[in-house]
mmCIF file of C-alpha atoms in Angstrom:
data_model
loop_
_atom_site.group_PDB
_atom_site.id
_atom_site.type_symbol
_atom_site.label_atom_id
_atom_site.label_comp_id
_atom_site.label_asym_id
_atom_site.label_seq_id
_atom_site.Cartn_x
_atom_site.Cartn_y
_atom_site.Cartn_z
ATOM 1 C CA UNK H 1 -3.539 -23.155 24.175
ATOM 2 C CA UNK H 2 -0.824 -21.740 21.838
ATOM 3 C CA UNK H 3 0.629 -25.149 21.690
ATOM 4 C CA UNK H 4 -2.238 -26.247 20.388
ATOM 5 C CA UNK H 5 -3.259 -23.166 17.816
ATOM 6 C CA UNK H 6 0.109 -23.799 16.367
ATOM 7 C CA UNK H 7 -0.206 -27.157 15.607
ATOM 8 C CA UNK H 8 -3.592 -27.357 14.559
ATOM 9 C CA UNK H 9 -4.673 -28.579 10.713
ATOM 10 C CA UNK H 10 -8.002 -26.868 10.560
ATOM 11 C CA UNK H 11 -6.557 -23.621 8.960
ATOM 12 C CA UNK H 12 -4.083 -23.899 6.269
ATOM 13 C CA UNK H 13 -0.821 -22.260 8.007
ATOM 14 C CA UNK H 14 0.463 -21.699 4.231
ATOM 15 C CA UNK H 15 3.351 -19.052 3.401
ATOM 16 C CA UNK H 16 3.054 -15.808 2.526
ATOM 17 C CA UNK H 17 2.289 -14.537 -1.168
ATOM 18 C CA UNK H 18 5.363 -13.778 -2.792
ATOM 19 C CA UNK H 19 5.538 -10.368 -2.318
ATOM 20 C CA UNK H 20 6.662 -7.219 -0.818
ATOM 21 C CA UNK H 21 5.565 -4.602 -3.230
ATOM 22 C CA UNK H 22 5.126 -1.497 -0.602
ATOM 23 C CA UNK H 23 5.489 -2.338 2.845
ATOM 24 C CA UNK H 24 5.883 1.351 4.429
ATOM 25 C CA UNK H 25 2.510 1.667 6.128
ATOM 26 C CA UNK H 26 2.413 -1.469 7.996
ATOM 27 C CA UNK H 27 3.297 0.355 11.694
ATOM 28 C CA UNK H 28 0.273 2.501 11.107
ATOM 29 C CA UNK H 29 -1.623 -1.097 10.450
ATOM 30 C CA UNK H 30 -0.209 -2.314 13.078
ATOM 31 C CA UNK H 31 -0.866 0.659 15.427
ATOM 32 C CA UNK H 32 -4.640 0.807 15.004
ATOM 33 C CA UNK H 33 -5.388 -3.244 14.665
ATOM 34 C CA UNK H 34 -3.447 -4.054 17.554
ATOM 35 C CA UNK H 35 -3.694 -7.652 17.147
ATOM 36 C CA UNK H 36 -7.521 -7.762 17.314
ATOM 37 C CA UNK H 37 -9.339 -9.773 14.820
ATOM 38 C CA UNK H 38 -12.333 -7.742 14.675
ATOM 39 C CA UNK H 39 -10.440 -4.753 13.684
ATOM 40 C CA UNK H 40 -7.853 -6.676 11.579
ATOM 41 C CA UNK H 41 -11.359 -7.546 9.158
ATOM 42 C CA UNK H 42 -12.535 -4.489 9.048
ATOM 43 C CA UNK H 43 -9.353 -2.749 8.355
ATOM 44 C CA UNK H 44 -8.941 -5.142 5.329
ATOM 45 C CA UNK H 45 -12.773 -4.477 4.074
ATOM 46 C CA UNK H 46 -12.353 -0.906 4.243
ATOM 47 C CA UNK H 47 -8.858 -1.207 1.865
ATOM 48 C CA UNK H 48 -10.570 -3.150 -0.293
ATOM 49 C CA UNK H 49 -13.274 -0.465 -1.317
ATOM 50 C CA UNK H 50 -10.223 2.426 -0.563
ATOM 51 C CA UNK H 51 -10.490 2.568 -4.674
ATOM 52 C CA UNK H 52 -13.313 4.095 -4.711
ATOM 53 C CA UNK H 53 -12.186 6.830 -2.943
ATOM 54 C CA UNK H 54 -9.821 7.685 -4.861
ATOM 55 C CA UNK H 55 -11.823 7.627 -7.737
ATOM 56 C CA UNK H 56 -12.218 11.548 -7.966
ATOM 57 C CA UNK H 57 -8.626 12.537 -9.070
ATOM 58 C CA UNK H 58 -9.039 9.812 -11.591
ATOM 59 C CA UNK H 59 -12.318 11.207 -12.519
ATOM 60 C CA UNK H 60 -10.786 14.647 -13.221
ATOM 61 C CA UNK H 61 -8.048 13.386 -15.648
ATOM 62 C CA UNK H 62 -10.949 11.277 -17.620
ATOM 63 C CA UNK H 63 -12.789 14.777 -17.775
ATOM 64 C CA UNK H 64 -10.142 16.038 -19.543
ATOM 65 C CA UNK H 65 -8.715 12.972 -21.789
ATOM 66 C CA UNK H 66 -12.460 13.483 -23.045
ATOM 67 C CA UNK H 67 -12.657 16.636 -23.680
ATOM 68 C CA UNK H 68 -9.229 16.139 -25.872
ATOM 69 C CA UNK H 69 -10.952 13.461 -27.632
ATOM 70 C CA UNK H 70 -13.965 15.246 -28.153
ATOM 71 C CA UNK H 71 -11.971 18.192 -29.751
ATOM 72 C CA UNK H 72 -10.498 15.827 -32.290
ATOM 73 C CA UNK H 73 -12.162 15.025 -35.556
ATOM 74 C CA UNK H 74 -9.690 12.911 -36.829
ATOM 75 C CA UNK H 75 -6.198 13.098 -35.909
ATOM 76 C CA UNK H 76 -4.857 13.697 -32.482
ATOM 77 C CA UNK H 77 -2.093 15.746 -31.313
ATOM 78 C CA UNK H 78 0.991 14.854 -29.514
ATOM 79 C CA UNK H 79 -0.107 16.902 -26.101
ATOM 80 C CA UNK H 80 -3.866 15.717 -26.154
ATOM 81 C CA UNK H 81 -2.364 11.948 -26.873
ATOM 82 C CA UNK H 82 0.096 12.615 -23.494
ATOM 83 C CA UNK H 83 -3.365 13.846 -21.371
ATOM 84 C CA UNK H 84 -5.267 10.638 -22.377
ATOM 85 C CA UNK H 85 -2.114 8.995 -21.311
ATOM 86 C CA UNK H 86 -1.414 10.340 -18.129
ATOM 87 C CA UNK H 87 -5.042 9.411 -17.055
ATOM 88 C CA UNK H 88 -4.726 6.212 -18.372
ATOM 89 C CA UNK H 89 -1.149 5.783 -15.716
ATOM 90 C CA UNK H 90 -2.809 7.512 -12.895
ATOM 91 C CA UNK H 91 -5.455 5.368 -12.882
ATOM 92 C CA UNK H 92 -2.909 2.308 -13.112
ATOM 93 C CA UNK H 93 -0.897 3.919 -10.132
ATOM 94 C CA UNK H 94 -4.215 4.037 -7.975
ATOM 95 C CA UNK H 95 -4.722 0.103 -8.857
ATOM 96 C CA UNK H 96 -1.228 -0.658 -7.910
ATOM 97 C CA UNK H 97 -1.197 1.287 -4.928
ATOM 98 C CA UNK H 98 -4.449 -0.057 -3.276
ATOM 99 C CA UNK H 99 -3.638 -3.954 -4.550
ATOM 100 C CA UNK H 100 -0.478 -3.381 -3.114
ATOM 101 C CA UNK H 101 -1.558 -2.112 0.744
ATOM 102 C CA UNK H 102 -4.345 -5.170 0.794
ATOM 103 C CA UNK H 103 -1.724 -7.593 -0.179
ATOM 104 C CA UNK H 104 0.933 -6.490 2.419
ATOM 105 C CA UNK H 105 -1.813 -6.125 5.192
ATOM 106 C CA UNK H 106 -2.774 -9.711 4.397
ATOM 107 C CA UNK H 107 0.826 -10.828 4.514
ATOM 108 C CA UNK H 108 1.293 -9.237 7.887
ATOM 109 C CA UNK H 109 -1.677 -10.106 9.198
ATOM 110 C CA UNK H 110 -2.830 -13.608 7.855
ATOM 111 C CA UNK H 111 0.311 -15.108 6.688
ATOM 112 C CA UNK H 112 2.084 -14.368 10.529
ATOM 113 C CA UNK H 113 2.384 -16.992 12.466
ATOM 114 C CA UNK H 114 3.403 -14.971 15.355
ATOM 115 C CA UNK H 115 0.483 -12.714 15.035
ATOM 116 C CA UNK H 116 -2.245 -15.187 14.106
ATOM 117 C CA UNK H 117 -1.136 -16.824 17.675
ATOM 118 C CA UNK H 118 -1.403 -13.611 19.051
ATOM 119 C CA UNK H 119 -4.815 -13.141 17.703
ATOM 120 C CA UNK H 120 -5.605 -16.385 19.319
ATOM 121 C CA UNK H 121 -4.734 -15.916 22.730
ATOM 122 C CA UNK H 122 -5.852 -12.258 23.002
ATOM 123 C CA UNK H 123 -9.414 -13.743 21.797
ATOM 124 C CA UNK H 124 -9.281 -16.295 24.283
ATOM 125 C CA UNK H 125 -8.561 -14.692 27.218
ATOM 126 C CA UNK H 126 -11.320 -11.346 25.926
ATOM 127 C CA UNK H 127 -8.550 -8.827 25.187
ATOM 128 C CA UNK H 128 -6.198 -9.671 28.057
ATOM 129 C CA UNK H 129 -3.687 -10.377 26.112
ATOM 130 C CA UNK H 130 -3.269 -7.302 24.641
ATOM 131 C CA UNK H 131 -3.258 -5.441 27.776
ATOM 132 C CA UNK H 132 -1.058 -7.552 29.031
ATOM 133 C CA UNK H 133 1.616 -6.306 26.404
ATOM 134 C CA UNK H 134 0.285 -2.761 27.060
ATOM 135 C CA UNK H 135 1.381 -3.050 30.729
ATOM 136 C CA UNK H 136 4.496 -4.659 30.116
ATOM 137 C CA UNK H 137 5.619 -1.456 27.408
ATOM 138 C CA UNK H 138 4.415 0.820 30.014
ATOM 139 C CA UNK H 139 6.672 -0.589 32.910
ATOM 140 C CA UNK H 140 9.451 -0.515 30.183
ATOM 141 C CA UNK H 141 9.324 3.426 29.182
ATOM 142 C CA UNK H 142 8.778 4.254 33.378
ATOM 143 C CA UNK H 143 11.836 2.565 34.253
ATOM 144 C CA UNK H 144 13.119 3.657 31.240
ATOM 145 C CA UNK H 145 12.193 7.205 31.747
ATOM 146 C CA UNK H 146 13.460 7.137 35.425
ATOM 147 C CA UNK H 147 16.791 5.865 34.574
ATOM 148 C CA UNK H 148 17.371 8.243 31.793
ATOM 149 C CA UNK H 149 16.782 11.352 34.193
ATOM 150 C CA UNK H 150 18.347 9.793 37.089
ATOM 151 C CA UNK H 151 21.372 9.593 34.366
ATOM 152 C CA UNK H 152 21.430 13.428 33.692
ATOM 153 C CA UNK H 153 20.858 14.828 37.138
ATOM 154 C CA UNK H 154 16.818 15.630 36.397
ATOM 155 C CA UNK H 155 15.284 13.199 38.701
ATOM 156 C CA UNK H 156 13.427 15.481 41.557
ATOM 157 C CA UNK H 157 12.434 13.456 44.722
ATOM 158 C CA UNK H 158 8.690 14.312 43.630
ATOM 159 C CA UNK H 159 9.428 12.775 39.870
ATOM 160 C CA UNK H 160 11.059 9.445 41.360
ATOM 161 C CA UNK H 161 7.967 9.051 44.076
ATOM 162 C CA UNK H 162 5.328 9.047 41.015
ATOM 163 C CA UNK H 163 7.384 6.900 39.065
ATOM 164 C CA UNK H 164 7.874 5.041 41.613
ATOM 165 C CA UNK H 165 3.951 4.640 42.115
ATOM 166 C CA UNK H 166 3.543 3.510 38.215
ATOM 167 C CA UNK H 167 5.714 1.123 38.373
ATOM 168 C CA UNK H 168 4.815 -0.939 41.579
ATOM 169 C CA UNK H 169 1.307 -0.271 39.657
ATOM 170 C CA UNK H 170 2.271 -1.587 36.501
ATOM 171 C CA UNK H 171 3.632 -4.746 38.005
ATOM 172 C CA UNK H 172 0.900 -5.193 40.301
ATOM 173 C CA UNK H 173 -1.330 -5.027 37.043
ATOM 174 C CA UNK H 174 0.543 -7.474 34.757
ATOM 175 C CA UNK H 175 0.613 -9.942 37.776
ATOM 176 C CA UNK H 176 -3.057 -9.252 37.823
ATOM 177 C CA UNK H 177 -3.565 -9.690 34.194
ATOM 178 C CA UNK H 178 -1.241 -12.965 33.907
ATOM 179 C CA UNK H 179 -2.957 -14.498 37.018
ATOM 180 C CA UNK H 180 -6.583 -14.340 34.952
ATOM 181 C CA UNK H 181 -5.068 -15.311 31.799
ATOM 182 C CA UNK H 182 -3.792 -18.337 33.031
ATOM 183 C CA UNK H 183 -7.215 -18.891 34.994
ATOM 184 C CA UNK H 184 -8.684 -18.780 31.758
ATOM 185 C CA UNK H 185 -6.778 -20.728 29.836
ATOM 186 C CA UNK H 186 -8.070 -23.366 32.509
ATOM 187 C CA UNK H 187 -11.520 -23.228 31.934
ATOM 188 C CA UNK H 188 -13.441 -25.059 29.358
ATOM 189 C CA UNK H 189 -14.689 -22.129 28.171
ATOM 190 C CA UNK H 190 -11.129 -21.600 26.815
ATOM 191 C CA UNK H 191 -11.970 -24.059 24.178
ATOM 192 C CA UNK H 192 -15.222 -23.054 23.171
ATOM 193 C CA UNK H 193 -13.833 -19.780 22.474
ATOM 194 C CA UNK H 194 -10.705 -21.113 20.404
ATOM 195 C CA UNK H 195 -13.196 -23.237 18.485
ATOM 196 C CA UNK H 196 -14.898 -20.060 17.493
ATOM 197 C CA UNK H 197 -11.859 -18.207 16.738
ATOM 198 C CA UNK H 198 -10.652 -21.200 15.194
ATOM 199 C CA UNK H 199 -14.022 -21.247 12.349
ATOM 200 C CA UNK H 200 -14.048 -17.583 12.045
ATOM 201 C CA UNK H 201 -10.309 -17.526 11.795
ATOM 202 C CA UNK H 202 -10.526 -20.090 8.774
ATOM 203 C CA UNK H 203 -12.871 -18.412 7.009
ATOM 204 C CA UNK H 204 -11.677 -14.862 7.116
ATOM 205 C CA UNK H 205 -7.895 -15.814 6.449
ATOM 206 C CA UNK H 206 -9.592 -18.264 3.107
ATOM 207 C CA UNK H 207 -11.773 -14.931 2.033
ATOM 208 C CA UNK H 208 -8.545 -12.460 1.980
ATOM 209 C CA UNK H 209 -5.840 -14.626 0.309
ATOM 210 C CA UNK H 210 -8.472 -15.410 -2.386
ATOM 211 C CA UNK H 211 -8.604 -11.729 -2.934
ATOM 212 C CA UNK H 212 -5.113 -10.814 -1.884
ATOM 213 C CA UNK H 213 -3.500 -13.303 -4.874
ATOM 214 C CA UNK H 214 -6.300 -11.852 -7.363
ATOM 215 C CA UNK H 215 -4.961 -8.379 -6.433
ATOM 216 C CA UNK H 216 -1.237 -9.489 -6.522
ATOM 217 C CA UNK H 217 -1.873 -10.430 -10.209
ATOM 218 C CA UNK H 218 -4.119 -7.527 -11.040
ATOM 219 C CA UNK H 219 -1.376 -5.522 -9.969
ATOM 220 C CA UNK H 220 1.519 -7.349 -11.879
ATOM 221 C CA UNK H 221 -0.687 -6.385 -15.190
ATOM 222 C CA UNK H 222 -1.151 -2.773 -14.077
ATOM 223 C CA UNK H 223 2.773 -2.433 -13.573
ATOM 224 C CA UNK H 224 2.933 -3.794 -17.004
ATOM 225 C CA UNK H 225 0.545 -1.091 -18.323
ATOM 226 C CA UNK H 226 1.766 1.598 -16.767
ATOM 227 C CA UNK H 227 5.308 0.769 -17.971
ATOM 228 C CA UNK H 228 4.198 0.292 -21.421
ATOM 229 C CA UNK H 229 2.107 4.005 -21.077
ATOM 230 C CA UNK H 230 5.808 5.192 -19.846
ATOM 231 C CA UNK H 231 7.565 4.160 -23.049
ATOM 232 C CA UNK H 232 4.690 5.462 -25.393
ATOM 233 C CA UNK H 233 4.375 9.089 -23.376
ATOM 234 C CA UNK H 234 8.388 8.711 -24.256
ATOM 235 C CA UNK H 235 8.084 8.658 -27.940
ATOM 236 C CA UNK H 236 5.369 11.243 -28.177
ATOM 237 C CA UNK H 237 6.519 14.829 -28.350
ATOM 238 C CA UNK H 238 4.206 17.303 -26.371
ATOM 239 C CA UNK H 239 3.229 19.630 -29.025
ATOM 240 C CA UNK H 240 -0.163 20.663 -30.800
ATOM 241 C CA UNK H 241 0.895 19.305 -34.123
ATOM 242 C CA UNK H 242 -1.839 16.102 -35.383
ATOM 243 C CA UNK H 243 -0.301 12.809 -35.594
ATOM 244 C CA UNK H 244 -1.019 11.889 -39.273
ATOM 245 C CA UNK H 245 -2.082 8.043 -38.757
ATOM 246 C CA UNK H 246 -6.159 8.197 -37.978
ATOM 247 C CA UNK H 247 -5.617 4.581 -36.077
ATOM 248 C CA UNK H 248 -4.146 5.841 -33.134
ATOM 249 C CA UNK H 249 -7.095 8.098 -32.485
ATOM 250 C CA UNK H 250 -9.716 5.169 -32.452
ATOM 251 C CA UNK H 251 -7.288 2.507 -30.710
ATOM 252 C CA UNK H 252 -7.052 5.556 -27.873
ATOM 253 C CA UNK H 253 -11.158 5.307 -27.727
ATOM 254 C CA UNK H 254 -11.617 1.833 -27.317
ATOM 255 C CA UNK H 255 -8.761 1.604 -24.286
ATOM 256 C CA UNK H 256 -11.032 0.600 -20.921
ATOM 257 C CA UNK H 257 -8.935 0.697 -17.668
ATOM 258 C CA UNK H 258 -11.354 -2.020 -16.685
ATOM 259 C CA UNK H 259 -9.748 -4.410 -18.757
ATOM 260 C CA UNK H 260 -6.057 -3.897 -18.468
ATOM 261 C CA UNK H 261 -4.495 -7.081 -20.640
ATOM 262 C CA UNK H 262 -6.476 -5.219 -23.532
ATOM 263 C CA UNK H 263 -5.540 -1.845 -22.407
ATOM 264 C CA UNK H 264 -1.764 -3.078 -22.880
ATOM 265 C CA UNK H 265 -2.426 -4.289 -26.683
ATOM 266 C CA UNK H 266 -4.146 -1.274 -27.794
ATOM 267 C CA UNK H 267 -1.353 0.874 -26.380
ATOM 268 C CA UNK H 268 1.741 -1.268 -27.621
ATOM 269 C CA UNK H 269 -0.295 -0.901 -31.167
ATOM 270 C CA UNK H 270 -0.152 2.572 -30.780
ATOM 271 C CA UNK H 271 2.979 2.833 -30.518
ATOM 272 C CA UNK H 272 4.042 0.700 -33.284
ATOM 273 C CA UNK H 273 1.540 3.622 -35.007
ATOM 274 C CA UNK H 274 4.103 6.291 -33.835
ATOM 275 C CA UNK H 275 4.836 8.147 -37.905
ATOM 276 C CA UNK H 276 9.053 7.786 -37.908
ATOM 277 C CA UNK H 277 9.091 11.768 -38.668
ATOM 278 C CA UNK H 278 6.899 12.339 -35.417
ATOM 279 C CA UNK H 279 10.081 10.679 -33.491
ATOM 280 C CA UNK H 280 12.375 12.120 -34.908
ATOM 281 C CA UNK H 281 10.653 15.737 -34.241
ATOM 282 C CA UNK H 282 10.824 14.990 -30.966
ATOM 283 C CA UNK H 283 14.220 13.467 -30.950
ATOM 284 C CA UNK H 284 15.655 17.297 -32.574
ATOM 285 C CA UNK H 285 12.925 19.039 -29.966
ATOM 286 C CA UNK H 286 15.098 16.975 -27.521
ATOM 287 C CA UNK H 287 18.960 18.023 -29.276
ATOM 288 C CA UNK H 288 17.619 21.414 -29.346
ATOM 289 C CA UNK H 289 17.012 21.648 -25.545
ATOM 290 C CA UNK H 290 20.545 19.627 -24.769
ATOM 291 C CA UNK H 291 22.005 22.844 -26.974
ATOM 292 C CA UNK H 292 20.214 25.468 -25.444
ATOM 293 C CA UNK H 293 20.864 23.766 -22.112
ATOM 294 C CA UNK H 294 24.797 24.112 -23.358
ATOM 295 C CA UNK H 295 24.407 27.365 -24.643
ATOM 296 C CA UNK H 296 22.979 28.622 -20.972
ATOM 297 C CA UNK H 297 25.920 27.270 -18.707
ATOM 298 C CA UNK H 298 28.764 28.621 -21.379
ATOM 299 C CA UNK H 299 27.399 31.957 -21.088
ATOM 300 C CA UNK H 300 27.323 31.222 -17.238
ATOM 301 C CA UNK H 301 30.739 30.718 -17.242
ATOM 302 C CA UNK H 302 31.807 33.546 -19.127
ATOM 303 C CA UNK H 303 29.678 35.545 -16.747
ATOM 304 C CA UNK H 304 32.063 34.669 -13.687
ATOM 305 C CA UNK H 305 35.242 34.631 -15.969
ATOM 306 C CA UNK H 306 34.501 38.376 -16.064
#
């Protein structure tokens, strides 16, 4: 049966999507799907709408970007400019983020071969599979486990009798367990069942790369905005004084997060907008700290010269 799910043309066995943006939370993935289809969907559903949840610390920031914008009649000031900003890369951060989880989840799911077979079989044979691999770790950490306190003098006649018991247990069960799968595999309702897993397979694996590649490039233009927010929140210095160009103020209004390609024009305008004295406040707000900053560890050494 495995044979024949791995050479099979009715899916489209094609290679993962070019990335590996985050890949840290794929043993907690892996933990609660276990290899199951059913949950493998659902997992990926639920990520997909995981925005929305984080839409109230997004919300909060927008609250107060607005109420800076509200406050201004016709200039804006450097530190109200840096709030809209900050909401602006927080909200790219939580678009990066969830793109990012979906697409690795897909690529570990989906786009491996070794667990779409898996996926296969365990269907097949009704979960038996996966127990299967459940016994087989469990007769691994008992002999494990006996050998390690057998090594360091710990191993009490009582402790070696129970272990003793799980283990001819455990490989009375995967004998068990192999026995029906290979029944099963038999039976012609084997291949009714890989048919169906087969169809359902096809679809579901079609429905998440479409959305997987459209949230691989979403995120590539989200990187790009929140890099270009990084460089303007650079040039900006974080003070209550109005930024004499009235521009920047309406280019800041018409930003929509929705539309991030646009979002990156209006703030690369912006900072093209940036008055030349503006910098260069901020560039001697910045020579002044590096002096102070100089001024603080000299005295420190004169301290313990005394």
């Amino acid at each position: 049966m495995q044979k024949i799910f791995e050479e099979s043309t009715a899916i489209d066995h094609s290679k993962p999507i070019p990335i590996q943006l985050n890949n840290e939370h794929w043993d907690i993935f892996k933990r609660v799907i276990d290899f199951d289809i059913n949950t493998a969907e659902e997992l990926l559903n639920r990520l997909e709408y995981q925005f929305k949840k984080s839409k109230y610390k997004a919300n909060k920031l927008k609250k107060a970007a607005k109420a800076a914008l509200i406050e201004t009649e016709e200039f804006i000031t450097g530190t109200d400019l840096i709030k809209v900003i900050n909401d602006i890369e927080t909200k790219s951060n939580i678009r990066i983020n969830n793109n990012t989880a979906y697409v690795n989840l897909y690529n570990n799911i989906y786009a491996n071969k070794e667990i779409r077979s898996f996926m296969a079989m365990n269907f097949v044979t009704r979960g038996r599979v996966k127990k299967l691999k459940k016994a087989k770790n469990n007769l691994e950490s008992y002999i494990s486990k006996k050998k390690h306190l057998k090594n360091e003098n710990r191993l009490t006649p009582n402790e070696e009798h129970r272990l003793n018991l799980l283990i001819r247990a455990t490989q009375e069960q995967i004998k068990y367990l192999e026995d029906q799968i290979l029944s099963i595999k038999n039976k012609p309702v084997a291949k009714k069942r890989y048919d169906y897993f087969l169809a359902r397979l096809k679809k579901s694996m079609t429905d998440a790369r479409e959305k997987a590649t459209k949230k691989y490039e979403e995120a590539k233009i989200f990187k790009l905005l929140k890099k270009e927010t990084q460089e303007l929140k650079s040039n900006i210095s974080n003070t209550n004084e109005q930024i004499p160009e009235p521009k920047i103020l309406k280019l800041i209004q018409e930003i929509n997060i929705k539309e991030p390609q646009k979002a990156i024009e209006k703030i690369i305008q912006i900072k093209n907008l940036i008055p030349e004295e503006f910098q260069k406040q901020k560039e001697k707000a910045q020579n002044q700290n590096i002096k102070n900053e100089e001024h603080k560890k000299a005295v420190q050494r004169q301290d313990k010269e005394r």
